[in-house]
């Protein structure tokens, strides 16, 4: 991608992302998504609901977003582009692997940060000058689902983007420098 790209992923693309090189003789139909510069988006599309489980995708370069993983330089995931019920599982290691740091640049209450995001409600204080987090924002509707296993919901407030869409903030339960911003409408679930 050349910057601010949108990659539409359907069921055949998910299968290609999950397949290992050489598995079942697969040496030609492999897939890789690399957003490059800018804020880049994976959008789930196609017919019927999709289940994108990043734990099934080979991420060989955790912590090096310019590495050899199947998904690099992605900062947003769009589940709402279609009307189907989509589901996503995004581990802390996946966010560290694929997303840039502090691109949302969360600023103080009522002051937009450089990324156009701001804190909502007293007590939230994530800022570009504080801890550097690899960040992924997930957009969706009330029929979409996000697996929050490995993540801890921050109860001190929410954030919103430049379009005034409100997100809950999740940090890595392991204290790794990873942040997941989940649109409030999305259903959350956890697998023990």
Tab-separated table of C-alpha atoms in Angstrom:
chain	number	residue	atom	x	y	z
A	1	UNK	CA	0.000	0.000	0.000
A	2	UNK	CA	0.970	3.615	-0.562
A	3	UNK	CA	-0.722	5.066	2.515
A	4	UNK	CA	-4.251	5.171	3.979
A	5	UNK	CA	-5.098	1.953	2.128
A	6	UNK	CA	-8.152	-0.274	2.543
A	7	UNK	CA	-7.719	-4.014	2.012
A	8	UNK	CA	-11.015	-5.887	1.585
A	9	UNK	CA	-10.721	-9.432	2.904
A	10	UNK	CA	-13.205	-12.187	2.017
A	11	UNK	CA	-13.329	-15.868	3.018
A	12	UNK	CA	-10.874	-17.013	0.318
A	13	UNK	CA	-8.363	-14.352	1.405
A	14	UNK	CA	-8.691	-15.474	5.047
A	15	UNK	CA	-7.970	-19.066	3.955
A	16	UNK	CA	-4.922	-17.906	1.985
A	17	UNK	CA	-3.629	-15.892	4.954
A	18	UNK	CA	-4.008	-18.910	7.264
A	19	UNK	CA	-2.311	-21.441	4.952
A	20	UNK	CA	1.337	-22.202	5.635
A	21	UNK	CA	3.776	-22.260	2.752
A	22	UNK	CA	3.976	-25.810	1.390
A	23	UNK	CA	0.944	-27.079	3.342
A	24	UNK	CA	-0.990	-29.430	1.080
A	25	UNK	CA	1.363	-28.514	-1.766
A	26	UNK	CA	0.436	-24.820	-1.438
A	27	UNK	CA	3.342	-22.879	-2.926
A	28	UNK	CA	1.464	-20.428	-5.147
A	29	UNK	CA	-1.719	-19.221	-3.451
A	30	UNK	CA	-0.326	-17.497	-0.410
A	31	UNK	CA	-1.372	-14.087	0.780
A	32	UNK	CA	0.233	-11.087	2.474
A	33	UNK	CA	-1.154	-7.674	3.408
A	34	UNK	CA	1.282	-4.787	3.906
A	35	UNK	CA	-0.185	-1.342	4.442
A	36	UNK	CA	3.084	0.573	4.269
A	37	UNK	CA	2.845	4.203	5.349
A	38	UNK	CA	-0.272	5.893	6.707
A	39	UNK	CA	-3.259	4.559	8.639
A	40	UNK	CA	-4.281	1.400	6.805
A	41	UNK	CA	-7.444	-0.692	7.185
A	42	UNK	CA	-8.454	-4.319	6.780
A	43	UNK	CA	-12.151	-4.435	5.880
A	44	UNK	CA	-14.123	-7.668	6.136
A	45	UNK	CA	-16.395	-8.080	3.141
A	46	UNK	CA	-18.164	-10.677	1.076
A	47	UNK	CA	-21.257	-12.727	1.661
A	48	UNK	CA	-22.156	-14.040	5.099
A	49	UNK	CA	-20.332	-13.404	8.333
A	50	UNK	CA	-16.573	-13.853	8.449
A	51	UNK	CA	-14.319	-15.033	11.254
A	52	UNK	CA	-10.836	-13.514	11.120
A	53	UNK	CA	-8.639	-15.169	13.754
A	54	UNK	CA	-5.193	-13.592	13.690
A	55	UNK	CA	-3.836	-16.444	15.844
A	56	UNK	CA	-4.161	-18.704	12.782
A	57	UNK	CA	-2.056	-16.395	10.591
A	58	UNK	CA	1.712	-16.747	10.497
A	59	UNK	CA	3.159	-13.718	12.272
A	60	UNK	CA	6.882	-14.354	12.187
A	61	UNK	CA	8.216	-10.952	13.184
A	62	UNK	CA	6.479	-9.930	16.411
A	63	UNK	CA	7.600	-6.446	17.426
A	64	UNK	CA	8.979	-5.627	13.973
A	65	UNK	CA	6.166	-4.142	11.896
A	66	UNK	CA	8.393	-4.076	8.821
A	67	UNK	CA	9.099	-7.779	9.176
A	68	UNK	CA	8.165	-10.904	7.279
A	69	UNK	CA	4.723	-11.508	8.743
A	70	UNK	CA	1.641	-12.049	6.615
A	71	UNK	CA	0.025	-8.844	7.932
A	72	UNK	CA	2.110	-5.684	8.376
A	73	UNK	CA	1.377	-2.001	8.972
A	74	UNK	CA	-2.368	-2.252	9.654
A	75	UNK	CA	-3.915	0.133	12.179
A	76	UNK	CA	-7.677	-0.303	11.712
A	77	UNK	CA	-10.037	-3.246	11.247
A	78	UNK	CA	-13.491	-2.579	9.776
A	79	UNK	CA	-16.181	-5.142	10.601
A	80	UNK	CA	-19.104	-2.820	9.811
A	81	UNK	CA	-18.749	-2.436	6.033
A	82	UNK	CA	-21.265	-5.210	5.421
A	83	UNK	CA	-24.440	-6.173	7.273
A	84	UNK	CA	-23.241	-9.664	8.214
A	85	UNK	CA	-22.151	-10.647	11.717
A	86	UNK	CA	-18.340	-10.746	11.650
A	87	UNK	CA	-16.009	-11.988	14.363
A	88	UNK	CA	-12.380	-11.190	15.110
A	89	UNK	CA	-9.738	-12.618	17.416
A	90	UNK	CA	-6.772	-10.305	17.818
A	91	UNK	CA	-4.032	-11.278	20.246
A	92	UNK	CA	-1.620	-8.866	21.911
A	93	UNK	CA	1.236	-10.375	19.861
A	94	UNK	CA	-0.715	-9.620	16.666
A	95	UNK	CA	-1.084	-5.937	17.564
A	96	UNK	CA	2.629	-5.717	18.411
A	97	UNK	CA	3.405	-7.391	15.089
A	98	UNK	CA	1.259	-5.395	12.708
A	99	UNK	CA	0.469	-1.942	14.089
A	100	UNK	CA	2.390	1.282	14.453
A	101	UNK	CA	2.899	3.054	17.765
A	102	UNK	CA	0.752	5.934	19.023
A	103	UNK	CA	-0.750	6.740	15.627
A	104	UNK	CA	-3.992	7.788	17.338
A	105	UNK	CA	-2.018	10.256	19.518
A	106	UNK	CA	-4.647	10.423	22.225
A	107	UNK	CA	-4.641	13.812	23.838
A	108	UNK	CA	-6.159	15.275	26.971
A	109	UNK	CA	-9.898	15.708	27.424
A	110	UNK	CA	-11.521	18.043	24.865
A	111	UNK	CA	-8.266	18.538	22.943
A	112	UNK	CA	-7.783	16.624	19.700
A	113	UNK	CA	-4.451	14.839	19.405
A	114	UNK	CA	-2.466	14.825	16.184
A	115	UNK	CA	-4.297	11.691	15.060
A	116	UNK	CA	-7.688	13.339	15.571
A	117	UNK	CA	-8.536	11.215	18.635
A	118	UNK	CA	-9.427	12.484	22.061
A	119	UNK	CA	-10.212	11.216	25.513
A	120	UNK	CA	-13.857	11.260	26.630
A	121	UNK	CA	-14.753	11.578	30.290
A	122	UNK	CA	-12.636	12.409	33.292
A	123	UNK	CA	-9.861	10.053	34.255
A	124	UNK	CA	-8.688	8.988	30.806
A	125	UNK	CA	-5.171	10.160	30.126
A	126	UNK	CA	-3.588	8.268	27.251
A	127	UNK	CA	-1.285	10.604	25.383
A	128	UNK	CA	1.468	10.567	22.823
A	129	UNK	CA	3.894	11.858	25.460
A	130	UNK	CA	3.216	8.914	27.778
A	131	UNK	CA	3.646	5.188	27.174
A	132	UNK	CA	4.151	4.279	23.515
A	133	UNK	CA	1.462	1.753	22.521
A	134	UNK	CA	1.076	-0.223	19.308
A	135	UNK	CA	-2.564	0.611	18.514
A	136	UNK	CA	-5.351	-1.029	16.507
A	137	UNK	CA	-8.881	0.402	16.247
A	138	UNK	CA	-11.768	-1.971	15.511
A	139	UNK	CA	-14.967	-0.590	13.975
A	140	UNK	CA	-18.206	-2.567	13.954
A	141	UNK	CA	-21.893	-2.835	14.777
A	142	UNK	CA	-23.957	-4.614	17.407
A	143	UNK	CA	-23.954	-7.843	15.342
A	144	UNK	CA	-20.134	-8.012	15.237
A	145	UNK	CA	-18.002	-9.726	17.896
A	146	UNK	CA	-14.466	-9.198	19.233
A	147	UNK	CA	-12.550	-11.673	21.370
A	148	UNK	CA	-11.010	-9.766	24.311
A	149	UNK	CA	-8.966	-12.660	25.752
A	150	UNK	CA	-5.575	-11.336	26.832
A	151	UNK	CA	-6.848	-7.758	27.070
A	152	UNK	CA	-7.962	-5.648	30.047
A	153	UNK	CA	-10.722	-3.069	29.657
A	154	UNK	CA	-9.712	0.332	31.005
A	155	UNK	CA	-12.557	1.591	33.167
A	156	UNK	CA	-11.310	5.172	33.533
A	157	UNK	CA	-13.030	6.454	30.398
A	158	UNK	CA	-13.414	6.080	26.662
A	159	UNK	CA	-11.964	7.733	23.559
A	160	UNK	CA	-13.434	9.009	20.304
A	161	UNK	CA	-12.095	9.524	16.822
A	162	UNK	CA	-12.420	12.602	14.607
A	163	UNK	CA	-15.894	11.379	13.498
A	164	UNK	CA	-17.023	11.279	17.165
A	165	UNK	CA	-17.325	7.470	17.164
A	166	UNK	CA	-16.744	6.263	20.755
A	167	UNK	CA	-14.380	3.389	21.588
A	168	UNK	CA	-13.525	1.435	24.711
A	169	UNK	CA	-9.811	1.138	25.466
A	170	UNK	CA	-8.198	-2.250	26.100
A	171	UNK	CA	-4.582	-2.675	27.177
A	172	UNK	CA	-2.555	-5.865	27.112
A	173	UNK	CA	-3.150	-7.873	30.298
A	174	UNK	CA	0.547	-8.786	30.157
A	175	UNK	CA	1.530	-5.072	30.309
A	176	UNK	CA	3.029	-5.283	26.812
A	177	UNK	CA	2.836	-1.934	24.963
A	178	UNK	CA	-0.329	-2.815	23.006
A	179	UNK	CA	-3.697	-1.046	22.857
A	180	UNK	CA	-6.940	-2.157	21.224
A	181	UNK	CA	-9.630	0.489	20.635
A	182	UNK	CA	-13.031	-1.223	20.220
A	183	UNK	CA	-16.102	0.657	18.990
A	184	UNK	CA	-18.690	0.550	21.776
A	185	UNK	CA	-21.410	-1.097	19.678
A	186	UNK	CA	-19.392	-4.316	19.185
A	187	UNK	CA	-20.188	-7.416	21.267
A	188	UNK	CA	-17.228	-8.625	23.392
A	189	UNK	CA	-16.491	-12.222	24.319
A	190	UNK	CA	-13.625	-14.040	25.981
A	191	UNK	CA	-12.355	-17.599	25.670
A	192	UNK	CA	-10.776	-19.065	28.797
